[in-house]
mmCIF file of C-alpha atoms and ligand atoms in Angstrom:
data_model
loop_
_atom_site.group_PDB
_atom_site.id
_atom_site.type_symbol
_atom_site.label_atom_id
_atom_site.label_comp_id
_atom_site.label_asym_id
_atom_site.label_seq_id
_atom_site.Cartn_x
_atom_site.Cartn_y
_atom_site.Cartn_z
ATOM 1 C CA MET A 1 -31.879 -4.404 20.017
ATOM 2 C CA PRO A 2 -28.563 -3.825 18.166
ATOM 3 C CA THR A 3 -28.200 -6.092 15.108
ATOM 4 C CA PRO A 4 -24.901 -7.889 14.279
ATOM 5 C CA ALA A 5 -24.442 -5.429 11.375
ATOM 6 C CA SER A 6 -24.851 -2.367 13.618
ATOM 7 C CA LEU A 7 -22.463 -3.928 16.182
ATOM 8 C CA ASN A 8 -19.910 -4.420 13.395
ATOM 9 C CA ARG A 9 -20.304 -0.807 12.297
ATOM 10 C CA ARG A 10 -19.838 0.368 15.891
ATOM 11 C CA ARG A 11 -16.744 -1.817 16.411
ATOM 12 C CA PHE A 12 -15.370 -0.609 13.069
ATOM 13 C CA ALA A 13 -15.922 3.044 14.058
ATOM 14 C CA GLN A 14 -14.188 2.409 17.414
ATOM 15 C CA LEU A 15 -11.205 0.791 15.692
ATOM 16 C CA SER A 16 -11.008 3.703 13.219
ATOM 17 C CA VAL A 17 -10.968 6.155 16.144
ATOM 18 C CA LEU A 18 -8.190 4.121 17.797
ATOM 19 C CA ALA A 19 -6.200 4.166 14.546
ATOM 20 C CA MET A 20 -6.604 7.953 14.406
ATOM 21 C CA ALA A 21 -5.672 8.401 18.088
ATOM 22 C CA ALA A 22 -2.338 6.755 17.265
ATOM 23 C CA THR A 23 -1.576 9.670 14.923
ATOM 24 C CA ARG A 24 -1.777 12.132 17.865
ATOM 25 C CA LEU A 25 -3.823 14.617 15.844
ATOM 26 C CA PRO A 26 -6.829 16.578 17.047
ATOM 27 C CA ALA A 27 -10.258 15.297 15.921
ATOM 28 C CA GLN A 28 -10.170 17.869 13.138
ATOM 29 C CA THR A 29 -7.436 20.146 11.801
ATOM 30 C CA PRO A 30 -8.556 23.567 10.511
ATOM 31 C CA PRO A 31 -8.360 23.596 6.676
ATOM 32 C CA MET A 32 -5.507 26.143 6.629
ATOM 33 C CA LYS A 33 -3.358 23.904 8.839
ATOM 34 C CA ARG A 34 -3.988 20.592 7.075
ATOM 35 C CA VAL A 35 -0.939 18.860 5.590
ATOM 36 C CA GLY A 36 -0.723 19.690 1.876
ATOM 37 C CA TYR A 37 0.087 16.828 -0.518
ATOM 38 C CA ALA A 38 1.187 17.058 -4.147
ATOM 39 C CA ALA A 39 -0.153 14.001 -5.986
ATOM 40 C CA VAL A 40 2.462 12.704 -8.430
ATOM 41 C CA GLY A 41 1.341 10.671 -11.480
ATOM 42 C CA LEU A 42 -2.420 11.386 -11.554
ATOM 43 C CA GLY A 43 -3.352 7.868 -12.671
ATOM 44 C CA ARG A 44 -5.878 5.521 -11.051
ATOM 45 C CA ILE A 45 -4.377 5.342 -7.565
ATOM 46 C CA CYS A 46 -3.737 9.088 -7.364
ATOM 47 C CA ASP A 47 -7.381 9.633 -8.242
ATOM 48 C CA ILE A 48 -8.442 7.491 -5.257
ATOM 49 C CA PHE A 49 -5.866 9.036 -2.926
ATOM 50 C CA MET A 50 -7.090 12.552 -3.766
ATOM 51 C CA ARG A 51 -10.670 11.455 -3.055
ATOM 52 C CA GLY A 52 -9.363 10.244 0.310
ATOM 53 C CA CYS A 53 -7.740 13.624 0.996
ATOM 54 C CA ALA A 54 -11.028 15.349 0.176
ATOM 55 C CA GLN A 55 -12.720 13.296 2.949
ATOM 56 C CA SER A 56 -9.843 13.761 5.393
ATOM 57 C CA GLU A 57 -9.919 16.163 8.351
ATOM 58 C CA HIS A 58 -6.114 16.511 8.364
ATOM 59 C CA ALA A 59 -4.854 16.378 4.772
ATOM 60 C CA LYS A 60 -5.558 18.246 1.545
ATOM 61 C CA VAL A 61 -4.327 18.277 -2.057
ATOM 62 C CA THR A 62 -2.202 21.362 -2.728
ATOM 63 C CA GLY A 63 -0.170 20.320 -5.785
ATOM 64 C CA LEU A 64 -0.392 18.183 -8.926
ATOM 65 C CA VAL A 65 2.414 16.602 -10.943
ATOM 66 C CA THR A 66 1.521 15.160 -14.340
ATOM 67 C CA GLY A 67 2.783 14.496 -17.851
ATOM 68 C CA HIS A 68 -0.594 15.735 -19.158
ATOM 69 C CA PRO A 69 -0.973 19.194 -17.578
ATOM 70 C CA ALA A 70 -3.361 20.510 -20.253
ATOM 71 C CA GLU A 71 -5.844 17.683 -19.676
ATOM 72 C CA LYS A 72 -5.381 16.676 -16.024
ATOM 73 C CA GLY A 73 -4.415 20.107 -14.639
ATOM 74 C CA PRO A 74 -7.836 21.732 -15.095
ATOM 75 C CA LYS A 75 -9.680 18.486 -14.242
ATOM 76 C CA TYR A 76 -8.035 17.855 -10.853
ATOM 77 C CA GLY A 77 -7.164 21.500 -10.208
ATOM 78 C CA GLY A 78 -10.870 22.290 -10.444
ATOM 79 C CA LEU A 79 -11.895 19.354 -8.251
ATOM 80 C CA TYR A 80 -9.418 20.071 -5.455
ATOM 81 C CA ASN A 81 -8.953 23.805 -5.743
ATOM 82 C CA VAL A 82 -5.294 23.606 -6.817
ATOM 83 C CA PRO A 83 -4.138 26.831 -8.499
ATOM 84 C CA GLU A 84 -2.279 26.723 -11.833
ATOM 85 C CA LYS A 85 0.988 27.784 -10.159
ATOM 86 C CA SER A 86 0.911 24.523 -8.156
ATOM 87 C CA ILE A 87 0.595 22.261 -11.211
ATOM 88 C CA TYR A 88 3.928 20.757 -12.287
ATOM 89 C CA THR A 89 5.243 18.405 -14.956
ATOM 90 C CA TYR A 90 7.990 15.807 -14.460
ATOM 91 C CA GLN A 91 10.423 18.371 -15.894
ATOM 92 C CA THR A 92 9.407 21.164 -13.497
ATOM 93 C CA PHE A 93 8.879 18.814 -10.518
ATOM 94 C CA ASP A 94 11.939 20.062 -8.574
ATOM 95 C CA ARG A 95 10.359 23.531 -8.329
ATOM 96 C CA ILE A 96 8.020 22.177 -5.630
ATOM 97 C CA ARG A 97 10.943 23.179 -3.375
ATOM 98 C CA ASP A 98 9.704 26.798 -3.602
ATOM 99 C CA ASN A 99 6.058 25.978 -2.859
ATOM 100 C CA SER A 100 5.382 26.136 0.886
ATOM 101 C CA GLU A 101 1.797 24.905 0.374
ATOM 102 C CA ILE A 102 3.256 21.509 -0.591
ATOM 103 C CA GLU A 103 4.569 19.730 2.506
ATOM 104 C CA ALA A 104 4.499 16.161 1.227
ATOM 105 C CA VAL A 105 4.262 14.259 -2.032
ATOM 106 C CA TYR A 106 2.173 11.157 -2.746
ATOM 107 C CA ILE A 107 3.930 9.078 -5.398
ATOM 108 C CA GLY A 108 1.528 7.078 -7.596
ATOM 109 C CA LEU A 109 3.851 6.412 -10.538
ATOM 110 C CA PRO A 110 4.916 3.122 -12.188
ATOM 111 C CA ASN A 111 7.183 1.130 -9.844
ATOM 112 C CA SER A 112 10.487 1.936 -11.562
ATOM 113 C CA MET A 113 9.895 5.684 -11.059
ATOM 114 C CA HIS A 114 9.358 5.558 -7.271
ATOM 115 C CA CYS A 115 13.051 5.816 -6.413
ATOM 116 C CA GLU A 116 13.822 8.788 -8.656
ATOM 117 C CA TYR A 117 10.811 10.834 -7.497
ATOM 118 C CA THR A 118 11.356 9.986 -3.823
ATOM 119 C CA VAL A 119 14.966 11.148 -4.008
ATOM 120 C CA ARG A 120 14.023 14.309 -5.927
ATOM 121 C CA ALA A 121 11.212 15.117 -3.451
ATOM 122 C CA ALA A 122 13.562 14.620 -0.488
ATOM 123 C CA GLU A 123 16.116 16.892 -2.133
ATOM 124 C CA ALA A 124 13.349 19.482 -2.480
ATOM 125 C CA GLY A 125 12.728 19.191 1.288
ATOM 126 C CA LYS A 126 9.342 17.432 0.980
ATOM 127 C CA HIS A 127 8.056 14.439 2.995
ATOM 128 C CA VAL A 128 7.288 11.336 0.915
ATOM 129 C CA LEU A 129 4.316 8.955 0.960
ATOM 130 C CA CYS A 130 5.251 6.423 -1.731
ATOM 131 C CA GLU A 131 3.055 3.698 -3.207
ATOM 132 C CA LYS A 132 3.929 0.035 -2.931
ATOM 133 C CA PRO A 133 6.010 -1.744 -4.112
ATOM 134 C CA MET A 134 8.527 0.726 -2.721
ATOM 135 C CA ALA A 135 10.865 0.308 -5.733
ATOM 136 C CA ILE A 136 12.141 -2.341 -8.126
ATOM 137 C CA SER A 137 15.177 -3.453 -6.084
ATOM 138 C CA SER A 138 16.403 -3.493 -2.485
ATOM 139 C CA ALA A 139 19.303 -1.279 -3.598
ATOM 140 C CA GLU A 140 16.826 1.403 -4.712
ATOM 141 C CA CYS A 141 14.954 1.105 -1.392
ATOM 142 C CA ARG A 142 18.184 1.760 0.498
ATOM 143 C CA ARG A 143 18.862 4.807 -1.692
ATOM 144 C CA MET A 144 15.391 6.191 -0.913
ATOM 145 C CA ILE A 145 15.799 5.635 2.838
ATOM 146 C CA ASP A 146 19.220 7.310 2.802
ATOM 147 C CA ALA A 147 17.979 10.303 0.761
ATOM 148 C CA CYS A 148 15.054 10.937 3.149
ATOM 149 C CA ARG A 149 17.233 10.502 6.227
ATOM 150 C CA HIS A 150 19.843 12.875 4.791
ATOM 151 C CA ALA A 151 17.182 15.509 3.985
ATOM 152 C CA ASN A 152 15.487 14.970 7.370
ATOM 153 C CA VAL A 153 12.092 14.274 5.799
ATOM 154 C CA ARG A 154 9.671 11.443 6.682
ATOM 155 C CA LEU A 155 9.242 8.465 4.319
ATOM 156 C CA MET A 156 6.169 6.220 4.450
ATOM 157 C CA ILE A 157 5.152 3.361 2.160
ATOM 158 C CA ALA A 158 1.424 3.296 1.394
ATOM 159 C CA TYR A 159 0.536 -0.112 2.880
ATOM 160 C CA ARG A 160 -3.229 0.335 3.350
ATOM 161 C CA ILE A 161 -3.783 -2.788 5.401
ATOM 162 C CA HIS A 162 -1.679 -1.493 8.315
ATOM 163 C CA TYR A 163 -4.248 1.303 8.802
ATOM 164 C CA ASP A 164 -7.369 -0.799 8.216
ATOM 165 C CA PRO A 165 -9.567 -1.682 11.243
ATOM 166 C CA THR A 166 -10.294 -5.219 9.926
ATOM 167 C CA PHE A 167 -6.609 -6.084 10.031
ATOM 168 C CA ALA A 168 -6.149 -4.375 13.409
ATOM 169 C CA ARG A 169 -8.914 -6.648 14.737
ATOM 170 C CA MET A 170 -7.419 -9.780 13.126
ATOM 171 C CA ALA A 171 -3.944 -8.997 14.523
ATOM 172 C CA ALA A 172 -5.407 -8.369 18.012
ATOM 173 C CA LEU A 173 -7.305 -11.699 17.949
ATOM 174 C CA ILE A 174 -4.164 -13.572 16.895
ATOM 175 C CA ARG A 175 -2.104 -11.896 19.626
ATOM 176 C CA SER A 176 -4.755 -12.652 22.257
ATOM 177 C CA GLY A 177 -4.338 -16.387 21.570
ATOM 178 C CA ALA A 178 -7.865 -16.711 20.127
ATOM 179 C CA ILE A 179 -6.704 -19.319 17.578
ATOM 180 C CA GLY A 180 -4.062 -20.939 19.805
ATOM 181 C CA GLN A 181 -0.487 -21.147 18.581
ATOM 182 C CA VAL A 182 -0.144 -19.982 14.970
ATOM 183 C CA GLN A 183 1.089 -22.742 12.677
ATOM 184 C CA ALA A 184 0.629 -21.594 9.094
ATOM 185 C CA CYS A 185 -0.657 -18.859 6.776
ATOM 186 C CA ASP A 186 -1.793 -18.741 3.218
ATOM 187 C CA GLY A 187 -2.638 -15.880 0.906
ATOM 188 C CA ALA A 188 -3.272 -15.161 -2.741
ATOM 189 C CA PHE A 189 -3.801 -12.201 -5.024
ATOM 190 C CA PRO A 190 -4.815 -13.288 -8.532
ATOM 191 C CA GLY A 191 -5.394 -10.583 -11.154
ATOM 192 C CA TYR A 192 -5.450 -9.819 -14.862
ATOM 193 C CA GLU A 193 -3.396 -7.360 -16.914
ATOM 194 C CA ARG A 194 -4.131 -6.356 -20.504
ATOM 195 C CA LYS A 195 -1.447 -6.093 -23.183
ATOM 196 C CA GLY A 196 -0.057 -2.537 -23.331
ATOM 197 C CA GLU A 197 -0.277 -1.950 -19.548
ATOM 198 C CA TRP A 198 2.956 -0.675 -17.965
ATOM 199 C CA ARG A 199 2.621 -3.546 -15.475
ATOM 200 C CA LEU A 200 3.599 -5.979 -18.290
ATOM 201 C CA ASP A 201 6.641 -3.847 -19.220
ATOM 202 C CA ARG A 202 9.565 -5.133 -17.175
ATOM 203 C CA LYS A 203 11.481 -1.831 -17.274
ATOM 204 C CA LEU A 204 8.573 0.002 -15.612
ATOM 205 C CA ALA A 205 7.226 -2.779 -13.377
ATOM 206 C CA GLY A 206 10.514 -4.356 -12.246
ATOM 207 C CA GLY A 207 9.145 -7.881 -12.670
ATOM 208 C CA GLY A 208 5.851 -9.731 -12.669
ATOM 209 C CA SER A 209 2.772 -9.799 -10.430
ATOM 210 C CA LEU A 210 4.899 -10.475 -7.343
ATOM 211 C CA PHE A 211 5.816 -6.767 -7.307
ATOM 212 C CA ASP A 212 2.350 -5.323 -7.649
ATOM 213 C CA LEU A 213 0.051 -8.027 -6.203
ATOM 214 C CA GLY A 214 2.218 -10.610 -4.434
ATOM 215 C CA VAL A 215 3.620 -7.882 -2.202
ATOM 216 C CA TYR A 216 0.220 -7.813 -0.425
ATOM 217 C CA PRO A 217 0.296 -11.359 1.011
ATOM 218 C CA ILE A 218 4.006 -10.936 1.826
ATOM 219 C CA ASN A 219 3.453 -7.669 3.684
ATOM 220 C CA THR A 220 0.141 -8.664 5.304
ATOM 221 C CA ILE A 221 1.484 -11.943 6.672
ATOM 222 C CA ARG A 222 4.579 -10.169 8.030
ATOM 223 C CA PHE A 223 2.264 -7.591 9.633
ATOM 224 C CA LEU A 224 -0.033 -10.196 11.210
ATOM 225 C CA LEU A 225 2.809 -12.346 12.549
ATOM 226 C CA GLY A 226 5.223 -9.577 13.537
ATOM 227 C CA GLU A 227 8.030 -11.693 12.059
ATOM 228 C CA ASP A 228 10.100 -11.594 8.877
ATOM 229 C CA PRO A 229 10.737 -14.655 6.682
ATOM 230 C CA ILE A 230 14.079 -16.459 6.843
ATOM 231 C CA ALA A 231 13.690 -18.986 3.996
ATOM 232 C CA TYR A 232 11.799 -19.185 0.711
ATOM 233 C CA THR A 233 10.828 -21.524 -2.122
ATOM 234 C CA GLY A 234 9.313 -20.299 -5.388
ATOM 235 C CA MET A 235 8.071 -21.353 -8.815
ATOM 236 C CA VAL A 236 7.050 -19.283 -11.832
ATOM 237 C CA ALA A 237 5.101 -20.362 -14.925
ATOM 238 C CA THR A 238 3.407 -18.997 -18.047
ATOM 239 C CA ARG A 239 0.610 -20.815 -19.897
ATOM 240 C CA ASP A 240 -0.677 -17.878 -21.987
ATOM 241 C CA MET A 241 1.594 -17.837 -25.053
ATOM 242 C CA SER A 242 -0.193 -14.939 -26.834
ATOM 243 C CA GLY A 243 2.807 -12.653 -26.260
ATOM 244 C CA ARG A 244 1.244 -10.875 -23.287
ATOM 245 C CA PHE A 245 3.901 -12.348 -21.022
ATOM 246 C CA ALA A 246 6.938 -11.759 -23.256
ATOM 247 C CA GLU A 247 8.777 -9.899 -20.477
ATOM 248 C CA MET A 248 7.691 -11.709 -17.327
ATOM 249 C CA GLU A 249 5.973 -14.800 -15.978
ATOM 250 C CA GLN A 250 2.184 -15.129 -15.796
ATOM 251 C CA SER A 251 1.979 -16.686 -12.325
ATOM 252 C CA VAL A 252 4.110 -17.259 -9.260
ATOM 253 C CA VAL A 253 3.690 -19.480 -6.206
ATOM 254 C CA TRP A 254 5.961 -19.307 -3.201
ATOM 255 C CA THR A 255 6.414 -20.402 0.388
ATOM 256 C CA MET A 256 8.036 -18.600 3.311
ATOM 257 C CA LYS A 257 9.355 -19.917 6.633
ATOM 258 C CA PHE A 258 9.462 -17.651 9.690
ATOM 259 C CA PRO A 259 11.868 -17.788 12.663
ATOM 260 C CA SER A 260 9.108 -19.226 14.920
ATOM 261 C CA GLY A 261 8.616 -22.120 12.491
ATOM 262 C CA ILE A 262 5.389 -20.730 10.993
ATOM 263 C CA LEU A 263 5.010 -21.610 7.294
ATOM 264 C CA ALA A 264 3.261 -19.515 4.616
ATOM 265 C CA ASP A 265 1.983 -20.648 1.234
ATOM 266 C CA CYS A 266 1.136 -17.890 -1.307
ATOM 267 C CA SER A 267 0.485 -17.047 -4.955
ATOM 268 C CA SER A 268 -0.096 -14.138 -7.312
ATOM 269 C CA SER A 269 -0.788 -13.821 -11.020
ATOM 270 C CA TYR A 270 -1.530 -11.441 -13.886
ATOM 271 C CA GLY A 271 -3.598 -14.100 -15.661
ATOM 272 C CA GLN A 272 -5.911 -15.777 -13.141
ATOM 273 C CA SER A 273 -9.346 -15.026 -11.778
ATOM 274 C CA GLY A 274 -10.423 -15.735 -8.217
ATOM 275 C CA GLU A 275 -10.677 -14.180 -4.826
ATOM 276 C CA ASN A 276 -7.829 -12.475 -3.000
ATOM 277 C CA PHE A 277 -7.459 -13.514 0.638
ATOM 278 C CA VAL A 278 -5.226 -14.111 3.632
ATOM 279 C CA ARG A 279 -5.692 -16.897 6.193
ATOM 280 C CA VAL A 280 -3.904 -17.641 9.465
ATOM 281 C CA ARG A 281 -4.248 -21.131 10.937
ATOM 282 C CA GLY A 282 -3.610 -21.809 14.606
ATOM 283 C CA ASP A 283 -3.757 -25.162 16.417
ATOM 284 C CA LYS A 284 -7.076 -24.135 18.034
ATOM 285 C CA GLY A 285 -8.776 -22.142 15.261
ATOM 286 C CA PHE A 286 -8.272 -19.993 12.200
ATOM 287 C CA LEU A 287 -9.002 -16.496 10.881
ATOM 288 C CA GLN A 288 -9.265 -15.282 7.322
ATOM 289 C CA VAL A 289 -10.042 -12.114 5.433
ATOM 290 C CA THR A 290 -11.604 -12.361 1.995
ATOM 291 C CA ALA A 291 -11.434 -9.421 -0.439
ATOM 292 C CA ALA A 292 -8.434 -8.781 1.797
ATOM 293 C CA TYR A 293 -6.581 -6.481 -0.593
ATOM 294 C CA SER A 294 -9.648 -4.896 -2.215
ATOM 295 C CA TYR A 295 -10.614 -1.303 -1.488
ATOM 296 C CA GLU A 296 -13.847 -2.328 0.256
ATOM 297 C CA GLY A 297 -15.874 -5.426 1.036
ATOM 298 C CA LEU A 298 -13.290 -6.944 3.392
ATOM 299 C CA HIS A 299 -14.779 -9.803 5.391
ATOM 300 C CA LEU A 300 -13.222 -11.335 8.512
ATOM 301 C CA THR A 301 -14.394 -14.861 9.348
ATOM 302 C CA GLY A 302 -13.045 -17.754 11.381
ATOM 303 C CA LYS A 303 -13.301 -20.135 14.293
ATOM 304 C CA THR A 304 -11.751 -19.079 17.597
ATOM 305 C CA LEU A 305 -11.689 -20.343 21.169
ATOM 306 C CA GLN A 306 -14.332 -17.678 21.917
ATOM 307 C CA GLY A 307 -16.645 -18.800 19.095
ATOM 308 C CA ASP A 308 -17.243 -18.133 15.410
ATOM 309 C CA ILE A 309 -16.252 -14.813 13.845
ATOM 310 C CA ASP A 310 -18.257 -13.302 10.980
ATOM 311 C CA GLU A 311 -17.529 -9.593 10.549
ATOM 312 C CA PRO A 312 -18.089 -7.925 7.180
ATOM 313 C CA ALA A 313 -16.359 -4.511 7.202
ATOM 314 C CA PRO A 314 -18.664 -1.567 6.486
ATOM 315 C CA GLY A 315 -15.826 0.732 5.268
ATOM 316 C CA LYS A 316 -16.320 2.076 1.732
ATOM 317 C CA LEU A 317 -13.736 3.309 -0.758
ATOM 318 C CA PRO A 318 -11.704 5.512 -0.113
ATOM 319 C CA PHE A 319 -11.779 4.986 3.683
ATOM 320 C CA GLN A 320 -8.369 3.226 3.826
ATOM 321 C CA PHE A 321 -6.804 6.141 1.938
ATOM 322 C CA VAL A 322 -8.272 8.640 4.414
ATOM 323 C CA LEU A 323 -6.693 6.716 7.318
ATOM 324 C CA GLU A 324 -3.369 6.438 5.460
ATOM 325 C CA ALA A 325 -3.262 10.132 4.471
ATOM 326 C CA ASP A 326 -4.147 11.113 8.046
ATOM 327 C CA HIS A 327 -1.540 8.863 9.633
ATOM 328 C CA PHE A 328 1.215 10.402 7.528
ATOM 329 C CA ALA A 329 -0.162 13.910 8.164
ATOM 330 C CA GLY A 330 0.218 13.153 11.896
ATOM 331 C CA CYS A 331 3.811 11.990 11.351
ATOM 332 C CA VAL A 332 4.608 15.203 9.449
ATOM 333 C CA ARG A 333 3.045 17.414 12.123
ATOM 334 C CA ASN A 334 4.537 15.515 15.091
ATOM 335 C CA HIS A 335 7.928 14.670 13.531
ATOM 336 C CA SER A 336 7.246 10.991 14.223
ATOM 337 C CA THR A 337 8.117 7.825 12.301
ATOM 338 C CA PRO A 338 5.268 6.293 10.280
ATOM 339 C CA ARG A 339 4.080 2.795 11.141
ATOM 340 C CA THR A 340 5.114 1.745 7.619
ATOM 341 C CA PRO A 341 8.452 3.504 7.029
ATOM 342 C CA GLY A 342 10.854 2.843 4.155
ATOM 343 C CA GLU A 343 12.360 -0.063 6.096
ATOM 344 C CA GLU A 344 9.003 -1.916 5.703
ATOM 345 C CA GLY A 345 9.164 -1.524 1.941
ATOM 346 C CA LEU A 346 12.791 -2.665 1.919
ATOM 347 C CA LYS A 347 11.874 -5.902 3.764
ATOM 348 C CA ASP A 348 9.288 -6.714 1.093
ATOM 349 C CA LEU A 349 11.742 -6.040 -1.741
ATOM 350 C CA ILE A 350 14.224 -8.388 -0.058
ATOM 351 C CA ALA A 351 11.449 -11.023 0.050
ATOM 352 C CA ILE A 352 10.540 -10.432 -3.620
ATOM 353 C CA GLU A 353 14.183 -10.776 -4.697
ATOM 354 C CA SER A 354 14.577 -13.935 -2.583
ATOM 355 C CA ILE A 355 11.437 -15.540 -4.061
ATOM 356 C CA TYR A 356 12.539 -14.882 -7.667
ATOM 357 C CA LYS A 357 15.980 -16.262 -6.803
ATOM 358 C CA ALA A 358 14.435 -19.387 -5.231
ATOM 359 C CA ALA A 359 12.321 -19.802 -8.397
ATOM 360 C CA GLY A 360 15.460 -19.768 -10.547
ATOM 361 C CA ALA A 361 14.386 -16.449 -12.104
ATOM 362 C CA PRO A 362 16.668 -13.896 -10.399
ATOM 363 C CA LEU A 363 15.919 -10.256 -11.222
ATOM 364 C CA ALA A 364 19.474 -9.224 -12.106
HETATM 365 P P1 NAD B 401 -1.787 4.070 -13.593
HETATM 366 O O1 NAD B 401 -1.291 3.512 -14.875
HETATM 367 O O2 NAD B 401 -3.250 4.225 -13.439
HETATM 368 O O3 NAD B 401 -1.116 5.490 -13.307
HETATM 369 C C1 NAD B 401 0.235 5.739 -13.515
HETATM 370 C C2 NAD B 401 0.404 7.202 -13.866
HETATM 371 O O4 NAD B 401 1.796 7.426 -14.103
HETATM 372 C C3 NAD B 401 -0.341 7.596 -15.151
HETATM 373 O O5 NAD B 401 -1.157 8.709 -14.937
HETATM 374 C C4 NAD B 401 0.765 7.901 -16.154
HETATM 375 O O6 NAD B 401 0.445 8.987 -17.010
HETATM 376 C C5 NAD B 401 1.939 8.250 -15.251
HETATM 377 N N1 NAD B 401 3.232 7.961 -15.880
HETATM 378 C C6 NAD B 401 4.292 8.791 -15.853
HETATM 379 N N2 NAD B 401 5.324 8.278 -16.543
HETATM 380 C C7 NAD B 401 4.897 7.101 -17.044
HETATM 381 C C8 NAD B 401 5.511 6.107 -17.855
HETATM 382 N N3 NAD B 401 6.782 6.214 -18.288
HETATM 383 N N4 NAD B 401 4.782 5.020 -18.186
HETATM 384 C C9 NAD B 401 3.510 4.875 -17.744
HETATM 385 N N5 NAD B 401 2.870 5.786 -16.959
HETATM 386 C C10 NAD B 401 3.565 6.891 -16.621
HETATM 387 O O7 NAD B 401 -1.166 3.140 -12.441
HETATM 388 P P2 NAD B 401 -1.724 2.986 -10.958
HETATM 389 O O8 NAD B 401 -2.634 1.826 -10.898
HETATM 390 O O9 NAD B 401 -2.207 4.277 -10.463
HETATM 391 O O10 NAD B 401 -0.375 2.545 -10.189
HETATM 392 C C11 NAD B 401 0.590 3.491 -9.803
HETATM 393 C C12 NAD B 401 1.373 2.957 -8.595
HETATM 394 O O11 NAD B 401 0.462 2.747 -7.524
HETATM 395 C C13 NAD B 401 2.055 1.613 -8.817
HETATM 396 O O12 NAD B 401 3.284 1.573 -8.129
HETATM 397 C C14 NAD B 401 1.104 0.612 -8.204
HETATM 398 O O13 NAD B 401 1.734 -0.566 -7.736
HETATM 399 C C15 NAD B 401 0.527 1.395 -7.059
HETATM 400 N N6 NAD B 401 -0.841 0.990 -6.711
HETATM 401 C C16 NAD B 401 -1.171 0.888 -5.414
HETATM 402 C C17 NAD B 401 -2.442 0.497 -5.066
HETATM 403 C C18 NAD B 401 -2.855 0.427 -3.619
HETATM 404 O O14 NAD B 401 -3.962 -0.011 -3.354
HETATM 405 N N7 NAD B 401 -2.038 0.857 -2.688
HETATM 406 C C19 NAD B 401 -3.387 0.206 -6.050
HETATM 407 C C20 NAD B 401 -3.037 0.361 -7.374
HETATM 408 C C21 NAD B 401 -1.756 0.756 -7.702
#
């Protein structure tokens, strides 16, 4: 007899296969033909992305870009078989133009550096997979889109949830009418940042937690609804007066209204503990994902017209990064547009700017 856990694993595997089929790649690409990424930044997220590439059947790490080549060059070069000639610094970055092993870059730098390195990569003729938030202003997003279009290279923003089977399942249930007509959403991403982190430095981060954490509920709710917000309210506040929040607010709450009339109620913070989640409420039921923006442990629950839902996701870190790296590899090979192109990142930056404006804390 199959158990609920084994059924979940099977459904999850089927959804992963469907996600891969959408990339129009063969089940496995021979190692020589896999899309070669240069990881740029070599901090925490690059480390995870490279682990994802190592598990991928379509992508590989072929270049490294770091400010610490003596320390990180041998470490990651050894792990991923990247020769010394393919290790670059920020000063020598533009020379990736002459390296045919590097077809794409993965940008895992502080937010304010995304625009510069996207434009430079495009000018070097390389495709760009850029971390979220896409940039620190909508003007920068437009510059990045234009640069990639002009250079005829693909641009994708690394929104993991768009490639995750749990969210594919949630979106399909909502679209099937399983919770009736959608009325409202809520989502939160509380977190904690220590003094000295670049995330608390406005020049590097662009603003507060809304950029790094709040972008998840914004983007996820837009993804689940297939609509973009038309009106916003917002409030920001700081209770920790230790100096940690000298350059930005500690917490933000905001609401969004969508063209259909659906309302969303969200929050993010760099000084709160608690679970991150997203919930969609219909007039006949609801669905929610807890640990929604975590790397693993996502859990879909809810009440639908077909009965209760209780589906813990079996995927383990770095499975979302494998799916993401593979999707973009497919776009590079097939000259197709990613499911999360630069225009997706731009929409979220417009939302972030609108929320800060509504909160009376405009960015510029
Ligand atoms: P990190 O601090 O771990 O890494 C940043 C890297 O950039 C470091 O290796 C650092 O040496 C390098 N760097 C180069 N110039 C720098 C400068 N002037 N100041 C500071 N660092 C500099 O950060 P991270 O957590 O890897 O985040 C990097 C990007 O990835 C951010 O845009 C972040 O929002 C995004 N991110 C995405 C996810 C996701 O799940 N998709 C998760 C975490 C972070």
